[in-house]
Short mmCIF file of C-alpha atoms in Angstrom, two decimals:
data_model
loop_
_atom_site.label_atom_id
_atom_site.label_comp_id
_atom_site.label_asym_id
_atom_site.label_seq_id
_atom_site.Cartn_x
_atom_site.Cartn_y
_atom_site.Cartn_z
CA UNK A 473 89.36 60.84 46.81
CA UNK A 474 90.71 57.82 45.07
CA UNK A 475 89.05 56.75 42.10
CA UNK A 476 90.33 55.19 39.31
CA UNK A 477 91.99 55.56 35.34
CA UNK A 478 88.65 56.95 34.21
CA UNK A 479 88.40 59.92 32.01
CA UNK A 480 85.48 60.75 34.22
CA UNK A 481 87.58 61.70 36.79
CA UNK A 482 90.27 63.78 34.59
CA UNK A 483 86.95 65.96 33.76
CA UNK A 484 87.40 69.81 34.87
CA UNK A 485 83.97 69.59 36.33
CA UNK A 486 85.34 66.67 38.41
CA UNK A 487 88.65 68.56 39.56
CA UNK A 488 86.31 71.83 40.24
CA UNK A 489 84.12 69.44 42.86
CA UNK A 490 87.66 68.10 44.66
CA UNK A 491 88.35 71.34 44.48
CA UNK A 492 85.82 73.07 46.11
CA UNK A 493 85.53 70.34 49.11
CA UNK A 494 89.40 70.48 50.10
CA UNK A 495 89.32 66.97 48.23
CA UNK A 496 92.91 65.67 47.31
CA UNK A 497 92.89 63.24 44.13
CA UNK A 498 94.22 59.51 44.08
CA UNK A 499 93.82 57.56 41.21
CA UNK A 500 94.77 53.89 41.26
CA UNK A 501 98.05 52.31 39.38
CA UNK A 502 97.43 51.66 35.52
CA UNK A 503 96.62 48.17 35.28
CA UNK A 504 96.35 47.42 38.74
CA UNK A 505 92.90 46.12 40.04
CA UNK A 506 93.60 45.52 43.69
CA UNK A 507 94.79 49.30 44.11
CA UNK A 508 91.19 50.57 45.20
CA UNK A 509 90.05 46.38 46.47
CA UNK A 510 88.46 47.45 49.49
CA UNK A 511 86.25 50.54 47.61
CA UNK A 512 85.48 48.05 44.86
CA UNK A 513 83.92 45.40 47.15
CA UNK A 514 82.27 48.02 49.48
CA UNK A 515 80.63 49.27 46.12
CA UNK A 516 79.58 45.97 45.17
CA UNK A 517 77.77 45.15 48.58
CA UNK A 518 75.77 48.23 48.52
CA UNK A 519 74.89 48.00 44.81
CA UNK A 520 73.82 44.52 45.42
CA UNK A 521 72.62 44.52 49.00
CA UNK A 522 70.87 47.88 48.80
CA UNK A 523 70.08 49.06 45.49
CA UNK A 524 69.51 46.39 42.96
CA UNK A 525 65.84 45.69 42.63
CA UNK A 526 64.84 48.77 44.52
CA UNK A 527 62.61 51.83 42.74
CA UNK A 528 63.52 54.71 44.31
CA UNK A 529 62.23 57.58 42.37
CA UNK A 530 63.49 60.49 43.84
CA UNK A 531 66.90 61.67 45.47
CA UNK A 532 65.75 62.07 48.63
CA UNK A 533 64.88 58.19 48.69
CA UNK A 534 67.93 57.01 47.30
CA UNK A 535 69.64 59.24 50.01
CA UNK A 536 67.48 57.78 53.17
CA UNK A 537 67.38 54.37 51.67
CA UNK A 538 71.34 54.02 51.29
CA UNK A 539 71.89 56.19 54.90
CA UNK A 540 69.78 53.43 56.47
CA UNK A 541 71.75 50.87 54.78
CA UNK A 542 74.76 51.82 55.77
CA UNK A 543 73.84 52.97 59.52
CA UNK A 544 71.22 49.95 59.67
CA UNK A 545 72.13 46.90 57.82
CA UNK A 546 76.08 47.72 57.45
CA UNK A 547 76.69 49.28 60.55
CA UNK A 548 74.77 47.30 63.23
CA UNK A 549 73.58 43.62 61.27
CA UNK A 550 76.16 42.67 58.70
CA UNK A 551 78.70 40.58 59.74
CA UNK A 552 82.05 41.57 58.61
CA UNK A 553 84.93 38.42 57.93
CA UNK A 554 87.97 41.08 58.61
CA UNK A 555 86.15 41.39 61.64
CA UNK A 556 86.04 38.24 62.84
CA UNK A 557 82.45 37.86 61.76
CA UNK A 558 81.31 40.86 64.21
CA UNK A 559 79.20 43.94 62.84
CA UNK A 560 81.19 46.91 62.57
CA UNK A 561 79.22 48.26 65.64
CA UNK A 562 79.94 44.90 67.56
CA UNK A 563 83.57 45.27 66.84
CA UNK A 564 84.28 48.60 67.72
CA UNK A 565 82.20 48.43 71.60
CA UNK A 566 85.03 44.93 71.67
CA UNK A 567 87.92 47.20 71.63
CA UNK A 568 86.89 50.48 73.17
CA UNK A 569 89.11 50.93 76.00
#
């Protein structure tokens, strides 16, 4: 899991969960805020595109209202630039073999 410099993630709580998933720690360069780029604008796309504005009161919403982001929205609408403006979905049936 790469995260980065926070003392969050130097937390024994937080090495007992990467722990107990088989999870290996990254944590980004000190002072470097293109380490974790593609994470950081993935984050910003969902916080913007899915979650901002939204009241979702329990977990289980959150949960079902980001999965059908991602397997809805992300997945099968959104075009993607590094894709050459194709969905992830569109892109991938492209270059199946």
């Amino acid at each position: 899991m790469h995260t980065d410099r926070g003392s969050q993630y130097c937390s024994r709580e937080h090495r007992a969960l990467l722990e107990q998933y088989a999870l290996i720690a990254s944590i980004s360069a000190r002072g470097n805020c293109y380490d974790n780029a593609a994470m950081e604008s993935w984050n910003h796309s969902l916080k913007v595109e899915a979650i901002h504005g939204e009241h979702l009161a329990t977990r289980e919403q959150a949960k079902a209202h980001v999965f059908d982001y991602i397997e809805v929205d992300y997945n099968r609408i959104r075009l993607h630039s590094t894709l050459g403006y194709l969905s992830p979905e569109q892109y991938e049936l492209a270059n199946v073999a």
